[in-house]
CSV table of C-alpha atoms in Angstrom, one decimal:
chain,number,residue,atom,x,y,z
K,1,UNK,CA,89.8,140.5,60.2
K,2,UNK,CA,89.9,138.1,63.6
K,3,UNK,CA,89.5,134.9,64.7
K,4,UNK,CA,88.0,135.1,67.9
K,5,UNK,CA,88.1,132.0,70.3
K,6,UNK,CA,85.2,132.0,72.6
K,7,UNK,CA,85.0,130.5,75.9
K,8,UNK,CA,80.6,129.2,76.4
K,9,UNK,CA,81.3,128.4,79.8
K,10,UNK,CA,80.3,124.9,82.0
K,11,UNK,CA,76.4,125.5,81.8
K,12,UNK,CA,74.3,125.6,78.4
K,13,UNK,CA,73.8,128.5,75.3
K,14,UNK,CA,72.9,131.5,78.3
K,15,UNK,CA,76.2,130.8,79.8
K,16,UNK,CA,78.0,133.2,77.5
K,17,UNK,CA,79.0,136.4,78.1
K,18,UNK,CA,77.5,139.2,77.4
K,19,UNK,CA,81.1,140.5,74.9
K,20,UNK,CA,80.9,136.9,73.7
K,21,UNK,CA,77.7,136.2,72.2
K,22,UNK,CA,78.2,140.7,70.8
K,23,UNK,CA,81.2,138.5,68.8
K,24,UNK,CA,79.5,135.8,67.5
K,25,UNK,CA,76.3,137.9,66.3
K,26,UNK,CA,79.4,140.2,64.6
K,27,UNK,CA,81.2,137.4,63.0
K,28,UNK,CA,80.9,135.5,59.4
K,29,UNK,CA,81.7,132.2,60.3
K,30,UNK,CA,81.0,130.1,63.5
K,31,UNK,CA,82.6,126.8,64.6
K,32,UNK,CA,81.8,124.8,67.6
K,33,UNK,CA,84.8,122.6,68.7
K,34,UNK,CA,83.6,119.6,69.8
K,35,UNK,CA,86.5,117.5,70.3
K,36,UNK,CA,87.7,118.8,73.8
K,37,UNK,CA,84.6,118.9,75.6
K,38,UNK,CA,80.7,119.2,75.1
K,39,UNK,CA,77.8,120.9,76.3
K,40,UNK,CA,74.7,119.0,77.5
K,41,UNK,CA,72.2,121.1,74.6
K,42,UNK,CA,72.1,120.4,70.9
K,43,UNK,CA,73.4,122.6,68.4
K,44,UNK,CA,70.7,123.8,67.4
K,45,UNK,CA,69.8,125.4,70.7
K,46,UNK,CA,72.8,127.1,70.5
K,47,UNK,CA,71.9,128.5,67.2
K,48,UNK,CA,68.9,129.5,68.1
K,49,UNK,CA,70.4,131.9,70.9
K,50,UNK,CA,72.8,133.0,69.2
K,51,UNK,CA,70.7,133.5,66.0
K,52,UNK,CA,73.4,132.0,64.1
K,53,UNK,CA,74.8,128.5,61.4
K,54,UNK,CA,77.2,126.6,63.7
K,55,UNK,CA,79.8,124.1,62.0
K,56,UNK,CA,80.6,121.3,64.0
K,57,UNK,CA,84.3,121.1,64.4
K,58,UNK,CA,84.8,117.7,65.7
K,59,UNK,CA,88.5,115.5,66.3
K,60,UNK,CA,89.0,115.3,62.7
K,61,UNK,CA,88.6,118.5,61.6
K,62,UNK,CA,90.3,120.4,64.5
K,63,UNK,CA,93.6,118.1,64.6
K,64,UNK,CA,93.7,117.6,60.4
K,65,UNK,CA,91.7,121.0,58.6
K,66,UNK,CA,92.3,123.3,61.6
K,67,UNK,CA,93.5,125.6,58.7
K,68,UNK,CA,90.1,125.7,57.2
K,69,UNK,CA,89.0,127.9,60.3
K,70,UNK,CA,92.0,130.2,60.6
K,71,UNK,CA,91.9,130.3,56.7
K,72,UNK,CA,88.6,131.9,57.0
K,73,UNK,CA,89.5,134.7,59.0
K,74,UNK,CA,92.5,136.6,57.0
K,75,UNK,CA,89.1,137.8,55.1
K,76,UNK,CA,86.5,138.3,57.5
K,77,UNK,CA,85.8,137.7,61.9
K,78,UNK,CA,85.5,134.3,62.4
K,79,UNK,CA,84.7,132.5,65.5
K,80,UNK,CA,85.7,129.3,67.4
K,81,UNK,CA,83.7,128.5,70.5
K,82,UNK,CA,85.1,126.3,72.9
K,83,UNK,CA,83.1,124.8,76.2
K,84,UNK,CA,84.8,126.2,78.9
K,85,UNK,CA,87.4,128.7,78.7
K,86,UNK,CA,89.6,128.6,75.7
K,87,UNK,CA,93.4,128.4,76.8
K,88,UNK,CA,92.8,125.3,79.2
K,89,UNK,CA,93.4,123.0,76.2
K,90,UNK,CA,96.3,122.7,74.3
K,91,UNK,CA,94.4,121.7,71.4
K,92,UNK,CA,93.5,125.4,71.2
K,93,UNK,CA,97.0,127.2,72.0
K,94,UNK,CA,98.3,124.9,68.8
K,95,UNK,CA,95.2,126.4,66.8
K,96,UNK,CA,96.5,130.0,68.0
K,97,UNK,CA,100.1,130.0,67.2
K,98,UNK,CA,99.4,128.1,63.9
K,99,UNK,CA,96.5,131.2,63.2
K,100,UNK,CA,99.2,134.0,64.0
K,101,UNK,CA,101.8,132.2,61.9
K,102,UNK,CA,100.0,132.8,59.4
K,103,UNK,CA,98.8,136.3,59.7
K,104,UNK,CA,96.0,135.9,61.2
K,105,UNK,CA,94.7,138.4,64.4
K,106,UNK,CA,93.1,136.2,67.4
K,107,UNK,CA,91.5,137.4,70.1
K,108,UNK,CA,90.5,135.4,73.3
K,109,UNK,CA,87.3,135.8,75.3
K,110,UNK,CA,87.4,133.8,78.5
K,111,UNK,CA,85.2,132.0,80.2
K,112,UNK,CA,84.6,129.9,83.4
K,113,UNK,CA,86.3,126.4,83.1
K,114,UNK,CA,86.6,123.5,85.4
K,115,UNK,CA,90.0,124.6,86.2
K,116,UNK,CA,88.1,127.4,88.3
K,117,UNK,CA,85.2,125.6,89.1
K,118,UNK,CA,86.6,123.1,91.0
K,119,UNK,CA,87.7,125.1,93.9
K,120,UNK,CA,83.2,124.7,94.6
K,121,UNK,CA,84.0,122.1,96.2
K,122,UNK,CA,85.9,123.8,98.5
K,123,UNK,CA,89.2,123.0,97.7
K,124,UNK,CA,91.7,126.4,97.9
K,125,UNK,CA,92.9,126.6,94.0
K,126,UNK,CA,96.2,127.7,95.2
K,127,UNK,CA,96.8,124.6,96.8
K,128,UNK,CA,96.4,122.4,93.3
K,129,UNK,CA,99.4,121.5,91.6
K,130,UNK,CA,99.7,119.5,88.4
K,131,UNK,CA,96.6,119.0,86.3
K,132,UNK,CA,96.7,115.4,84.9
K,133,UNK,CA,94.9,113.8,82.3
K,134,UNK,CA,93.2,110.3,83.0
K,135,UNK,CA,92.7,108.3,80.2
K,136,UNK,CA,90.3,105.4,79.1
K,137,UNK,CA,92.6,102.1,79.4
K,138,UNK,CA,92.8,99.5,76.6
K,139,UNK,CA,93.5,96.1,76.5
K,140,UNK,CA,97.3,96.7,75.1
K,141,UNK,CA,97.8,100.5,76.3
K,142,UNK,CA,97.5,101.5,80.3
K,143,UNK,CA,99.6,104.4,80.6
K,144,UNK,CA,100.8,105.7,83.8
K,145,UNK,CA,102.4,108.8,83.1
K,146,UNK,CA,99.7,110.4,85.5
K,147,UNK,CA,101.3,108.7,87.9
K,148,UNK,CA,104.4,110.3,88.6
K,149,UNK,CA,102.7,114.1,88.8
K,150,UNK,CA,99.9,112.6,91.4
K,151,UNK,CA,102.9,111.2,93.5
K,152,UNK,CA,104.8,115.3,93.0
K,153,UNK,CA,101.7,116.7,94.1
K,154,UNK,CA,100.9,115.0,97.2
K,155,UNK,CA,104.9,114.7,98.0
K,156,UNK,CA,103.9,118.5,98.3
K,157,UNK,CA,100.8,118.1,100.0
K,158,UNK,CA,99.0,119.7,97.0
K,159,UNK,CA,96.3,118.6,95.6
K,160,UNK,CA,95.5,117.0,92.3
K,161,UNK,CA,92.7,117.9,89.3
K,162,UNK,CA,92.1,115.0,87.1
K,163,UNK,CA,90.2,115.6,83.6
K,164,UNK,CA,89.1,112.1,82.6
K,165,UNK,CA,88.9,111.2,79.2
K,166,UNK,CA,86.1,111.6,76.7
K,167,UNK,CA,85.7,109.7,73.4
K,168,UNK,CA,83.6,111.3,70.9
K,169,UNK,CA,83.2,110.5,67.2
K,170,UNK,CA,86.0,107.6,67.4
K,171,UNK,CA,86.7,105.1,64.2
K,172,UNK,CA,85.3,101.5,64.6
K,173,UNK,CA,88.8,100.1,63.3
K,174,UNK,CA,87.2,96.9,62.8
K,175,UNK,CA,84.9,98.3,60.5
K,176,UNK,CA,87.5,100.3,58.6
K,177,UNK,CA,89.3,96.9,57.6
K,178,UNK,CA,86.0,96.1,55.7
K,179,UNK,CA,86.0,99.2,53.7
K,180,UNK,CA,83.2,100.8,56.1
K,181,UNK,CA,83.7,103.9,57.9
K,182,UNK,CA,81.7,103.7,61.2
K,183,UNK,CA,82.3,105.4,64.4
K,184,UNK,CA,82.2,104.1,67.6
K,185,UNK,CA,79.3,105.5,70.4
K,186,UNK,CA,80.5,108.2,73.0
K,187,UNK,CA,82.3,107.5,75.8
K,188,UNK,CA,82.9,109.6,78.9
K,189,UNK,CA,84.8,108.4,81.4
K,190,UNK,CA,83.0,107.7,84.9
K,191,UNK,CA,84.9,108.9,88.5
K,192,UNK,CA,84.7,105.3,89.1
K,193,UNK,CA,86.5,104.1,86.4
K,194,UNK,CA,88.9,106.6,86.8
K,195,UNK,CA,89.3,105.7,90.4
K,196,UNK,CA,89.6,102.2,89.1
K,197,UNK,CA,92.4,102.5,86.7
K,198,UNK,CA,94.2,105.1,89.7
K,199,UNK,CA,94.2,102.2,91.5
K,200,UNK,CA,95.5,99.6,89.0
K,201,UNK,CA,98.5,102.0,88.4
K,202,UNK,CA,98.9,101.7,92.7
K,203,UNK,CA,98.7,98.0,92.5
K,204,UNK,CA,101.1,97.6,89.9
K,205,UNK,CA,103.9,100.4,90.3
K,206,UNK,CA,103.5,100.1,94.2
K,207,UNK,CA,105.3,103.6,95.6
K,208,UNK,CA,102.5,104.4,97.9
K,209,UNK,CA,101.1,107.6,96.1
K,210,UNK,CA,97.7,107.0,97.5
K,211,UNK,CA,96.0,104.4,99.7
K,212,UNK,CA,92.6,103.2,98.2
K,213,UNK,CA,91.4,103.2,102.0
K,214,UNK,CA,92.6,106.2,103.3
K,215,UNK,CA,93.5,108.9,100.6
K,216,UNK,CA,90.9,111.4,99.9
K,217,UNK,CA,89.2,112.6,97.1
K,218,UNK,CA,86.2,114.5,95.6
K,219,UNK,CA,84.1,113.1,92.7
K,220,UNK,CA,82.8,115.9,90.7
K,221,UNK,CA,80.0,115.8,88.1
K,222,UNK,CA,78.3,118.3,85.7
K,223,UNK,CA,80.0,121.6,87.1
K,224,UNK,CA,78.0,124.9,86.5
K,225,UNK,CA,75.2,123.3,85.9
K,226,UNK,CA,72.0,123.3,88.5
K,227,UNK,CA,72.0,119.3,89.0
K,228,UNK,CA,75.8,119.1,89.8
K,229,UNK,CA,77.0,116.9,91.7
K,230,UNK,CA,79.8,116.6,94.5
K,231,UNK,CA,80.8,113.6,97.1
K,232,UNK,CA,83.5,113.7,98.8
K,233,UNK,CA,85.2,110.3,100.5
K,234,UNK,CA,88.1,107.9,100.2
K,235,UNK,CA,88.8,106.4,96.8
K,236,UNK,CA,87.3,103.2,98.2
K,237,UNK,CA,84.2,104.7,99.0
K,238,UNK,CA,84.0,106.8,95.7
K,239,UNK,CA,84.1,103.2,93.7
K,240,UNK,CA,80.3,102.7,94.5
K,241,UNK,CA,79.4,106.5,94.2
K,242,UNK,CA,76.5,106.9,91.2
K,243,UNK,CA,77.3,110.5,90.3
K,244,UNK,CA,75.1,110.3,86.7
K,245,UNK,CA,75.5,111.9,83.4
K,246,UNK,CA,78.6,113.4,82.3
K,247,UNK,CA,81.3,115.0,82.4
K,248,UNK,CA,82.8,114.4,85.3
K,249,UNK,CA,86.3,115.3,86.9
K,250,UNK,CA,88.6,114.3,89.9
K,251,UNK,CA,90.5,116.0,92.5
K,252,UNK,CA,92.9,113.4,94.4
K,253,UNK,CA,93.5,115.7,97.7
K,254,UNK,CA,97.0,116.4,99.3
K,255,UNK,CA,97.2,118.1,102.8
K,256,UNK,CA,93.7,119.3,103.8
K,257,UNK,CA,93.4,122.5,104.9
K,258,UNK,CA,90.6,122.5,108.4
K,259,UNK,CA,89.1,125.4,106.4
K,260,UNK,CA,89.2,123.4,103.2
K,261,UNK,CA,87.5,120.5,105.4
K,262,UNK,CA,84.6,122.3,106.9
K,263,UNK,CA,83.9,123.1,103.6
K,264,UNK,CA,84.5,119.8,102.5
K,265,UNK,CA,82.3,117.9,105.2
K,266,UNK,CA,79.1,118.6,103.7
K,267,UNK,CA,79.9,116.7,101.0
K,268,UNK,CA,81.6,113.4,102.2
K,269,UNK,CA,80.0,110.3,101.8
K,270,UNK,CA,77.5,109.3,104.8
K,271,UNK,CA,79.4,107.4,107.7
K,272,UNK,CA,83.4,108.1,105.7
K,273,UNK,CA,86.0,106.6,107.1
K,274,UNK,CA,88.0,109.6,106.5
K,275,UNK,CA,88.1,111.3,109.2
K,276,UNK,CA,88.9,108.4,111.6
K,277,UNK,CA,91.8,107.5,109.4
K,278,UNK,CA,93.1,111.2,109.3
K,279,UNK,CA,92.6,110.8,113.5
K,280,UNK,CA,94.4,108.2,113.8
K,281,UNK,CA,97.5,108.6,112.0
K,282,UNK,CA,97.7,112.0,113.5
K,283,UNK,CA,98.3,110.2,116.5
């Protein structure tokens, strides 16, 4: 018996592969994690293509009964799908060493991710360094250990991918402490907010990692699907950038390559500054 982990892609339920959705039509048990990442189509459009049940595995379930899914499978196949491709979270390769620790057979079938599909924008992938996470900021807890892997990056003039933060099925605290259990609306964090907090974290730790005026980045939005969206320009000119429904991602650039630009061009912002600012202090 196996517990396959199944990458659906960036698109909707036909993004699957072809040995993917053979899997999920062979196994017992389907979950849908739905903690890391979503897709823009109900659930029930997924089981409809895939003529199977789905069970929902949201935050609670994959960080505190993980074991009922991995449980499942030292009888018969069972299946996790995960958006994307399933080893670009660590959520998963906990899920995966806790399955084989027990026993239990995994199998991976990959997937495109936005660890690939950000190189559309014409950014070489071999030029990214770190991945960093960006998360929402609260009034009493505004980390900045980004920060430090940004500034690594671009000391080595390579770029950076920033995943910003999604908050799905989250506990209304304030509830809680009157004995009601009520979870907050989703959240998905915006390129401008993260562009806003990224420059907070400038302001306040002041090493010159970026310059709001100069450094450039590209604002991503709803990879593989047909109404993505892409702009290009400095973080100052990204702020007022509407780049619609989630999810969207980051790259903050390092040393732009002129093939990487002409790529790039297409997608700046009408009338950027970039370029004259890149002219200049070539100079």
């Amino acid at each position: 018996m196996v517990l396959y982990l199944i990458g659906l892609g960036l698109g909707d339920e036909k993004d699957i592969t072809i040995r993917g959705l053979e899997t999920i039509k062979s196994c017992t048990h389907i979950f849908l994690e739905a903690y890391t990442s979503i897709l823009r189509i109900d659930k029930s459009k997924l089981e409809s293509y895939y003529q199977k049940p789905i069970t929902i595995a949201d935050r609670n379930f994959v960080e505190c009964d993980a074991d009922k899914i991995y449980a499942k499978a030292k009888e018969v196949d069972v299946a996790l799908l995960v958006v994307g491709d399933p080893v670009c979270a660590t959520t998963h390769g906990d899920i995966i060493v806790r399955a084989r620790d027990e026993g239990v057979k995994v199998e991976i079938i990959h997937n495109a991710s936005i660890m690939g599909a950000a190189g559309c924008c014409g950014l070489q992938l071999y030029n990214f360094g770190h991945t960093v996470s960006i998360p929402f900021f609260e009034e009493n807890w505004r980390p900045t250990s980004f920060y430090p892997k940004i500034k690594y990056n671009r000391g080595g003039g390579m770029h950076t991918l920033c995943l910003l933060d999604i908050k799905v099925k989250e506990p209304d605290f304030e509830a809680m402490t009157r004995g009601r259990t009520v979870y907050l609306p989703p959240r998905y964090m915006s390129v401008n907010t993260a562009l806003e907090q990224l420059l907070e974290v400038e302001a306040k730790l002041g090493e010159g990692v970026y310059d709001g005026a100069k450094t450039l980045c590209v604002g991503m939005a709803r990879l593989g699907q047909v109404d993505r969206c892409i702009v290009a320009g400095t973080m100052k000119e990204l702020l007022g950038v509407d780049f619609g429904e989630p999810l969207h991602s980051l790259v903050i650039c390092g040393e732009v390559h002129e093939m990487e630009m002409e790529f790039l061009k297409d997608f700046l912002v009408e009338g950027s500054t970039f370029l004259s600012c890149e002219e200049t202090s070539s100079k």
